[in-house]
PDB file of C-alpha atoms in Angstrom:
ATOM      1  CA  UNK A  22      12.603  14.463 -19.903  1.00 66.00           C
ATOM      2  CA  UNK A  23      14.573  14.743 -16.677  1.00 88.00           C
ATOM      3  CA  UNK A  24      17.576  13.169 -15.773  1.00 90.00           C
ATOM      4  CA  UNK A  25      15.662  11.316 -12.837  1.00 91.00           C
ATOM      5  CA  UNK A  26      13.560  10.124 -15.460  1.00 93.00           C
ATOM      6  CA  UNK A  27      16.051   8.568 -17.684  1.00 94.00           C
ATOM      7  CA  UNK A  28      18.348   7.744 -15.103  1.00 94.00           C
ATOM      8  CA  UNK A  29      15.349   5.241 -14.051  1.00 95.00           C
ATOM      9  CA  UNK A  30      14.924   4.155 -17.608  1.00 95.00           C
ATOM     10  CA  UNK A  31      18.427   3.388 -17.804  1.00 95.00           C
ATOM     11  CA  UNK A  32      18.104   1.375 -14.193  1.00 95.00           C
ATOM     12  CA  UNK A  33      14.997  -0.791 -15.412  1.00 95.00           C
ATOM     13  CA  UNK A  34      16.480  -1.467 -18.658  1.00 96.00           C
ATOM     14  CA  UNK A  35      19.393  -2.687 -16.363  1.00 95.00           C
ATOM     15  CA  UNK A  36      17.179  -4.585 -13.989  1.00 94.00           C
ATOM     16  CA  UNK A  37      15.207  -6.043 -16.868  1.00 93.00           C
ATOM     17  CA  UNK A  38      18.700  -7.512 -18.629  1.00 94.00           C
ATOM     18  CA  UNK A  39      19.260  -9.854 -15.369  1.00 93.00           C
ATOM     19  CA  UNK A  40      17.290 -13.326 -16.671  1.00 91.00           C
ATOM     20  CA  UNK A  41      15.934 -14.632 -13.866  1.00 91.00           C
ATOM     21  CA  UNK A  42      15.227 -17.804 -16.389  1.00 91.00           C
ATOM     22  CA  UNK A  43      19.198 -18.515 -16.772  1.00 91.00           C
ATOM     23  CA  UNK A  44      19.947 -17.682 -13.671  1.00 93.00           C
ATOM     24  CA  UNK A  45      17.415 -19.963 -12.067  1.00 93.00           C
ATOM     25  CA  UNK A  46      18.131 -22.857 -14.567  1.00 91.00           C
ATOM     26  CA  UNK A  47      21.468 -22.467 -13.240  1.00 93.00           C
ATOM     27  CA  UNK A  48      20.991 -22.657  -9.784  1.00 92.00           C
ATOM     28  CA  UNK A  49      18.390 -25.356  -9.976  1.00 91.00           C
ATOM     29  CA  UNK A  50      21.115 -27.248 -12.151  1.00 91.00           C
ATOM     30  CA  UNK A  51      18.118 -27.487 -15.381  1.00 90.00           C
ATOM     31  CA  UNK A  52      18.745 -27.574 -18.900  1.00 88.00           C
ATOM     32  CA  UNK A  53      19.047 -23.540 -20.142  1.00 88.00           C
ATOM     33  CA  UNK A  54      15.789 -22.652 -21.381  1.00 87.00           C
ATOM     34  CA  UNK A  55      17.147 -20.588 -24.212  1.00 87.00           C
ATOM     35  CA  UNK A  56      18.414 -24.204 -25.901  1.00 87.00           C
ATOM     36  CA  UNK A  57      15.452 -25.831 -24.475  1.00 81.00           C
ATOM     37  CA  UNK A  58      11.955 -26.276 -25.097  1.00 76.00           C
ATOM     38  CA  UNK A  59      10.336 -23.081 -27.139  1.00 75.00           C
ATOM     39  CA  UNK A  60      13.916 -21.244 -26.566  1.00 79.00           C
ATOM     40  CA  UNK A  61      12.165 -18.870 -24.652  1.00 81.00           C
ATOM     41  CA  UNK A  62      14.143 -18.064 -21.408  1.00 86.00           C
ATOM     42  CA  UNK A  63      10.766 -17.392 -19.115  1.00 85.00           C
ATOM     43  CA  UNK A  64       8.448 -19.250 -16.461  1.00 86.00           C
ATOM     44  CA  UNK A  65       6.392 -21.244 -18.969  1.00 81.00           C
ATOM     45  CA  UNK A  66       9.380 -22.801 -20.713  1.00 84.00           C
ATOM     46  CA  UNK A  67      11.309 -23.479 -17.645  1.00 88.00           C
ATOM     47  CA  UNK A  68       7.994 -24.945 -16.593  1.00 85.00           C
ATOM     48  CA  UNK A  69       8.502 -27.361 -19.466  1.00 82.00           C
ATOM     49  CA  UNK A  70      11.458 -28.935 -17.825  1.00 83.00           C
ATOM     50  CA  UNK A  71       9.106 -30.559 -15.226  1.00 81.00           C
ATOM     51  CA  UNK A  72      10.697 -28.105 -11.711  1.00 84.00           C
ATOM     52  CA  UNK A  73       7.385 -25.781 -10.577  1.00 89.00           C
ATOM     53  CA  UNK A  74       9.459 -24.336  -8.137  1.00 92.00           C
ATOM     54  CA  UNK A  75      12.462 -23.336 -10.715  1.00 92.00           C
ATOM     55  CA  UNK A  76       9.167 -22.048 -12.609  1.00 90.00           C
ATOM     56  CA  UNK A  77       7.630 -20.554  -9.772  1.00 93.00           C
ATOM     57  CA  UNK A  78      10.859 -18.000  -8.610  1.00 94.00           C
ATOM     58  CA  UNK A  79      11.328 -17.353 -12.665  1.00 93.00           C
ATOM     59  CA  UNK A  80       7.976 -15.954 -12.349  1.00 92.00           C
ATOM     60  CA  UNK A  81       8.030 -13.902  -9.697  1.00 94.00           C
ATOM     61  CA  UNK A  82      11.651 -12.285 -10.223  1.00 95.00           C
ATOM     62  CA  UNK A  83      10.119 -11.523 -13.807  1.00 94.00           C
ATOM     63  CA  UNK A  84       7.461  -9.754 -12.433  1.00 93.00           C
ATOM     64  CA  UNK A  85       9.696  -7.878  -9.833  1.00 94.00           C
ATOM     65  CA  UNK A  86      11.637  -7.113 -12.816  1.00 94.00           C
ATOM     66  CA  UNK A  87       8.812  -4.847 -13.537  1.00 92.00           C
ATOM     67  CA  UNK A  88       7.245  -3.812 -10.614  1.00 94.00           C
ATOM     68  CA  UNK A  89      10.178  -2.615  -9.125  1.00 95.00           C
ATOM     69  CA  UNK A  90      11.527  -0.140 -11.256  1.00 94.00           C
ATOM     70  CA  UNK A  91       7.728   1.585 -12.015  1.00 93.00           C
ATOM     71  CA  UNK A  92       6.421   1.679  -8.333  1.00 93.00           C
ATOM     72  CA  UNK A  93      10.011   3.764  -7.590  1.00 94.00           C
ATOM     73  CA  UNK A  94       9.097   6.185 -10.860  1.00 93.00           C
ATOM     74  CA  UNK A  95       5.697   6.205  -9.320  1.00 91.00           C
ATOM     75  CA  UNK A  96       6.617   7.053  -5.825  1.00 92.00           C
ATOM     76  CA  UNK A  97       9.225   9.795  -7.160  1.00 92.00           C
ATOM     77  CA  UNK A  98       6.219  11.425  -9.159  1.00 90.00           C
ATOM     78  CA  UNK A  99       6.571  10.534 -12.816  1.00 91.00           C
ATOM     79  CA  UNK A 100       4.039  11.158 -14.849  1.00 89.00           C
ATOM     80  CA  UNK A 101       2.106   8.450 -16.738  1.00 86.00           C
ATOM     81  CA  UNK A 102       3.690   8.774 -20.151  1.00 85.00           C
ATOM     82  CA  UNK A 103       7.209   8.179 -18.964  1.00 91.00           C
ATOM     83  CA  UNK A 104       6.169   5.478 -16.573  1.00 90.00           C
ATOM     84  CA  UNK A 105       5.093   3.852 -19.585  1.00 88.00           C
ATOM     85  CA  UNK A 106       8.751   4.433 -21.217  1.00 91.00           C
ATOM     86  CA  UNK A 107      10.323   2.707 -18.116  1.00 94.00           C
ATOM     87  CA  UNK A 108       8.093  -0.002 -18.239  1.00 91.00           C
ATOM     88  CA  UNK A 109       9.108  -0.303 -21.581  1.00 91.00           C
ATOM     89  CA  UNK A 110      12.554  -0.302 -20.665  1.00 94.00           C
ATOM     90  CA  UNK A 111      12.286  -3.358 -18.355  1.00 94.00           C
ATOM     91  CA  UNK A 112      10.197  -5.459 -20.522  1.00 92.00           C
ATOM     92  CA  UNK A 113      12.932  -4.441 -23.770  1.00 93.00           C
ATOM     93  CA  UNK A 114      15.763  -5.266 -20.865  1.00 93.00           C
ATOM     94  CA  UNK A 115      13.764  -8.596 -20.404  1.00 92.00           C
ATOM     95  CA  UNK A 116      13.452  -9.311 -24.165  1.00 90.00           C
ATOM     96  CA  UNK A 117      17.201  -8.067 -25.208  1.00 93.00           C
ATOM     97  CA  UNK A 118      18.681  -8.672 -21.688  1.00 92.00           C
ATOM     98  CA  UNK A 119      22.793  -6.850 -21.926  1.00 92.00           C
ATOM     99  CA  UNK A 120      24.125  -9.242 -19.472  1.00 89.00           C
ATOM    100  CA  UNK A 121      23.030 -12.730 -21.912  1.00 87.00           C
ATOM    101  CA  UNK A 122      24.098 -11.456 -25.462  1.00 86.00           C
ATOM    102  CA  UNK A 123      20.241  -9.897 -25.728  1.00 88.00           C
ATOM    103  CA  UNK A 124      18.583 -13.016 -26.077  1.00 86.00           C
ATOM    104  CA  UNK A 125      15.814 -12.659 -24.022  1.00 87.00           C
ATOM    105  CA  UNK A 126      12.477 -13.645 -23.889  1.00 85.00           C
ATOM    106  CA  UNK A 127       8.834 -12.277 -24.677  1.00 86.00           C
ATOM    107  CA  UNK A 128       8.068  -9.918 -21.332  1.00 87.00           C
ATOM    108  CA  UNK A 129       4.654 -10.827 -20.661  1.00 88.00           C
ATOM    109  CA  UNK A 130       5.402 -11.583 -16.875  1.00 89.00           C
ATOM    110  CA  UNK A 131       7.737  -8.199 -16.578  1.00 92.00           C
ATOM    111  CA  UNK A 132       5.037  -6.228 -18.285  1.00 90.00           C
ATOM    112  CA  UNK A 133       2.068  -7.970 -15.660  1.00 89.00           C
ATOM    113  CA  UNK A 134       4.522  -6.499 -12.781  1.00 90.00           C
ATOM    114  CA  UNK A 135       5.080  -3.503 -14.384  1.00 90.00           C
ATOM    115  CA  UNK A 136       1.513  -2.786 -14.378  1.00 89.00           C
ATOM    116  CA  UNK A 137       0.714  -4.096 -10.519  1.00 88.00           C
ATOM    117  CA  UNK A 138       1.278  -0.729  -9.439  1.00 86.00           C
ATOM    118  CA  UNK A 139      -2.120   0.667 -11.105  1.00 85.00           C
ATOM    119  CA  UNK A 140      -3.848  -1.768  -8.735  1.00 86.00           C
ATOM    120  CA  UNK A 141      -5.057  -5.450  -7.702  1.00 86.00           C
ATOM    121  CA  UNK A 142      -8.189  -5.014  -9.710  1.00 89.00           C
ATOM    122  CA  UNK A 143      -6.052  -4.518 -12.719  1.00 90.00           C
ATOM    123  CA  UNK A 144      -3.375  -7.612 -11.854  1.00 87.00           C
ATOM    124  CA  UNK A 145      -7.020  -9.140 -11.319  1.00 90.00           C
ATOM    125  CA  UNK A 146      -8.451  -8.740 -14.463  1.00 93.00           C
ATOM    126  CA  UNK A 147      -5.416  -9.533 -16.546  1.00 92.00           C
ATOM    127  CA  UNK A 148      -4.601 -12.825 -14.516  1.00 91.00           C
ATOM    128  CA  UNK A 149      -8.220 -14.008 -15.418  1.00 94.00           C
ATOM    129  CA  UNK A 150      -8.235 -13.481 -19.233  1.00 95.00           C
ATOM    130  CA  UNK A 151      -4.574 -15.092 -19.151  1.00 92.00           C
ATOM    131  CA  UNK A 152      -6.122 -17.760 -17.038  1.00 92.00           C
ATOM    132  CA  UNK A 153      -9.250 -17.709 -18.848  1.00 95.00           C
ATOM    133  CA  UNK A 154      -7.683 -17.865 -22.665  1.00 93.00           C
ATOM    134  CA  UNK A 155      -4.908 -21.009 -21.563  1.00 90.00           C
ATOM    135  CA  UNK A 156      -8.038 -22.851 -20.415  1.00 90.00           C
ATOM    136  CA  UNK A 157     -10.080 -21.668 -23.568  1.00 91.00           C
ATOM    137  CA  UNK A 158      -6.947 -22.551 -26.359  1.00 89.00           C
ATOM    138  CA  UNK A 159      -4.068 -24.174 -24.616  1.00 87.00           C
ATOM    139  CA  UNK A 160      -1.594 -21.681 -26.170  1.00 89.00           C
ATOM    140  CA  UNK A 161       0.329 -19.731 -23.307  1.00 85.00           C
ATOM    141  CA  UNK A 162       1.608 -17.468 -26.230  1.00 88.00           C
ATOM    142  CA  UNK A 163      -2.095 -16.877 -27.553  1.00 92.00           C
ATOM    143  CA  UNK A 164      -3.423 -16.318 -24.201  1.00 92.00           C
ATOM    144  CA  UNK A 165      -0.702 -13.155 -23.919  1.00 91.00           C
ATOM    145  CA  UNK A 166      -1.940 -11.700 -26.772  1.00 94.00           C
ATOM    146  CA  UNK A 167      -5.297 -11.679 -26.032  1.00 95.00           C
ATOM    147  CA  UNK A 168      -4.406 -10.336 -22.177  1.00 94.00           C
ATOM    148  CA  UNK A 169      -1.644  -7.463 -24.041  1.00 93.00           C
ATOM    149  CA  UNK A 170      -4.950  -6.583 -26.306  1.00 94.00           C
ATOM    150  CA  UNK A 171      -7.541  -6.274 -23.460  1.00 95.00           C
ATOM    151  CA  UNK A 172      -5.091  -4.383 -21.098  1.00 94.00           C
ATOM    152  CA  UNK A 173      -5.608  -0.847 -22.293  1.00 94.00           C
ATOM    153  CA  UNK A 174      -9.638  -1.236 -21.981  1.00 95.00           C
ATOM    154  CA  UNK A 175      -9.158  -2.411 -18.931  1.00 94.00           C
ATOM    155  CA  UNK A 176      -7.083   0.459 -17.920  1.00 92.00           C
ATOM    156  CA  UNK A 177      -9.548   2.952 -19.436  1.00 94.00           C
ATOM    157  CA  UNK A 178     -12.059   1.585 -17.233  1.00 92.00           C
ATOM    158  CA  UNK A 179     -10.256   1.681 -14.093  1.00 90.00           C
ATOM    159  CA  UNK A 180      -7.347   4.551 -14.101  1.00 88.00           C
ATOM    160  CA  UNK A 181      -7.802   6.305 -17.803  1.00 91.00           C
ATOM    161  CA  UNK A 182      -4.866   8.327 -17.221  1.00 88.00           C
ATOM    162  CA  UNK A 183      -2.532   5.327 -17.754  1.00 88.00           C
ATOM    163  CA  UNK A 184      -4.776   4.250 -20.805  1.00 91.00           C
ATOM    164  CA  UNK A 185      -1.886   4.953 -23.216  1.00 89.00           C
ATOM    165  CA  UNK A 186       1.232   4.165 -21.509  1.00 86.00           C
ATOM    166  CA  UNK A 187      -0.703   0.534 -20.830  1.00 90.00           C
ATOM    167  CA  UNK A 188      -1.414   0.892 -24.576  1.00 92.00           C
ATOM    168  CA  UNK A 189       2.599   1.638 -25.493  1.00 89.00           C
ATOM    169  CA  UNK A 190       3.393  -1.574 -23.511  1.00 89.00           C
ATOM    170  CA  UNK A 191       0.716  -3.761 -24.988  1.00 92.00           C
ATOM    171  CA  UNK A 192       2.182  -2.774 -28.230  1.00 92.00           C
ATOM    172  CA  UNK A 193       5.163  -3.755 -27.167  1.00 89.00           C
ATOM    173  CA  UNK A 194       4.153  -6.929 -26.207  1.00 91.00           C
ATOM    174  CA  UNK A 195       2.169  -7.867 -29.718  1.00 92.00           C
ATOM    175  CA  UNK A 196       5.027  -6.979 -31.788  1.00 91.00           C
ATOM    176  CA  UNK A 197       7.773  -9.024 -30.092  1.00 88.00           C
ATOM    177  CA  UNK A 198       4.983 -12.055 -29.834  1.00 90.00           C
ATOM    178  CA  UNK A 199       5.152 -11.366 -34.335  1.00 89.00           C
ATOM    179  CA  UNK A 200       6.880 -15.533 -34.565  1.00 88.00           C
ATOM    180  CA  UNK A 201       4.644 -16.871 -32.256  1.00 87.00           C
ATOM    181  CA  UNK A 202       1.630 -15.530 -34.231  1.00 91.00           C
ATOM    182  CA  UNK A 203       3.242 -16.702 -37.568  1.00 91.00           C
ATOM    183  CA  UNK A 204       3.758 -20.131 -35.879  1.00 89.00           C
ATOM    184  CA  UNK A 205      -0.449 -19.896 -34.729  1.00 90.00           C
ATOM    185  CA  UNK A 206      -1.131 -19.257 -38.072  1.00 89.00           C
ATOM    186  CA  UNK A 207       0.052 -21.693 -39.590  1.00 89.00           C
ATOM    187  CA  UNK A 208      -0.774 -24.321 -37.156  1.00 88.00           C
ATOM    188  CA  UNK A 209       3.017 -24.555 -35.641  1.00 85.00           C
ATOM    189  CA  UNK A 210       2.479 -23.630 -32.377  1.00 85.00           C
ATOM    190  CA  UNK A 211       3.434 -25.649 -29.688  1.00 80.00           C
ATOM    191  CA  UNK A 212       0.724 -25.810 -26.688  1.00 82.00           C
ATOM    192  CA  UNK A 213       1.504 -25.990 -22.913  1.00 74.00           C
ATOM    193  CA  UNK A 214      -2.082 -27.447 -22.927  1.00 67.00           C
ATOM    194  CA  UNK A 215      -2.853 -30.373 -25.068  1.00 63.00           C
ATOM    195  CA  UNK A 216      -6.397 -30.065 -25.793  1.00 53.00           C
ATOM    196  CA  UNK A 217      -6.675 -32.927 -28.378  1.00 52.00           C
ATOM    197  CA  UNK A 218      -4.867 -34.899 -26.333  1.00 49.00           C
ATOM    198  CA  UNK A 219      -7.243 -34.096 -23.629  1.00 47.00           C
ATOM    199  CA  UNK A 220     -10.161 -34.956 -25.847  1.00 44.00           C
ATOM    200  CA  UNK A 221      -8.982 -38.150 -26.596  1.00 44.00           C
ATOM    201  CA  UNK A 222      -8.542 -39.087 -23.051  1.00 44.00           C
ATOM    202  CA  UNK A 223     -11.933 -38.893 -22.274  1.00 45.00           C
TER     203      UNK A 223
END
């Protein structure tokens, strides 16, 4: 590993510590979403507060979080494997941020950005099965999972050299999801998409 290299896994690990969640709650003078809602300091639980637009910026500084920091180690040359470790870095900045006593939250929207760089038919395909499982089940946390587990297929399909490193951060993204799949297991989970109460409607 050179130092370039972990020089910019050091800087996205950085990048990835500054919660846009907080920060935005802040500004937007909303309740913080680490004491609100799921706890989870990200787009869908600041979305729970009622403000799209709070939601909105969350989401897209998340995803900058990780596009940012892997386009650069693209441009600079990188090779695949240690684009996947700053990736990595960035989403584990996200999830254990340094600057907010490491409570962070899951990564899903730094990992999305950190993988925009391999292409628009790849942001494509994982916005539809994220899109596609919320409509299917109602759980935002379930419809991550099944995105993080598809990801690496879909990579094989359309840049196989980045197969593993999208396979690294799909791990990544299971394992820190490991309470929200206790909590669908046992029938705890709390939906952003109330099917039953849906069903009852009509």
């Amino acid at each position: 590993m050179t130092a370039l290299t972990l020089f910019m896994i050091i800087l996205a690990y950085l990048g990835g510590s500054v919660s846009s969640a907080v920060l935005i709650s802040r500004l937007y003078r909303l309740p913080d979403p680490r004491n609100h809602g799921s706890g989870n300091p990200g787009a869908t639980n600041v979305l729970r507060t009622g403000n799209r637009s709070a939601a909105v910026w969350v989401l897209l500084l998340d995803i900058l979080k990780g596009t940012l920091p892997v386009y650069l180690g693209w441009f600079l040359g990188i090779s695949p494997l240690y684009l996947a470790f700053i990736a990595m870095a960035a989403c584990l900045g996200h999830m254990f941020p340094l600057f907010f006593h490491f409570r962070g939250g899951k990564g899903v929207a730094t990992a999305l950005g950190a993988l925009l760089p391999l292409g628009m038919d790849m942001a494509g395909l994982l916005l539809i099965t994220w899109l596609l499982s919320l409509g299917l089940f109602g759980y935002s946390s379930l419809a991550s999972l099944i995105t993080a587990l598809f990801a690496p297929l879909f990579a094989y399909f359309i840049k196989p050299e980045y197969t593993l490193a999208v396979a690294l951060l799909s791990c990544l993204i299971v394992v820190r999801h490991h309470g929200n799949i206790s909590r669908l297991y046992h029938h705890e989970e709390k939906p952003i998409i109330d099917r039953s109460r849906r069903n009852r409607e009509e």
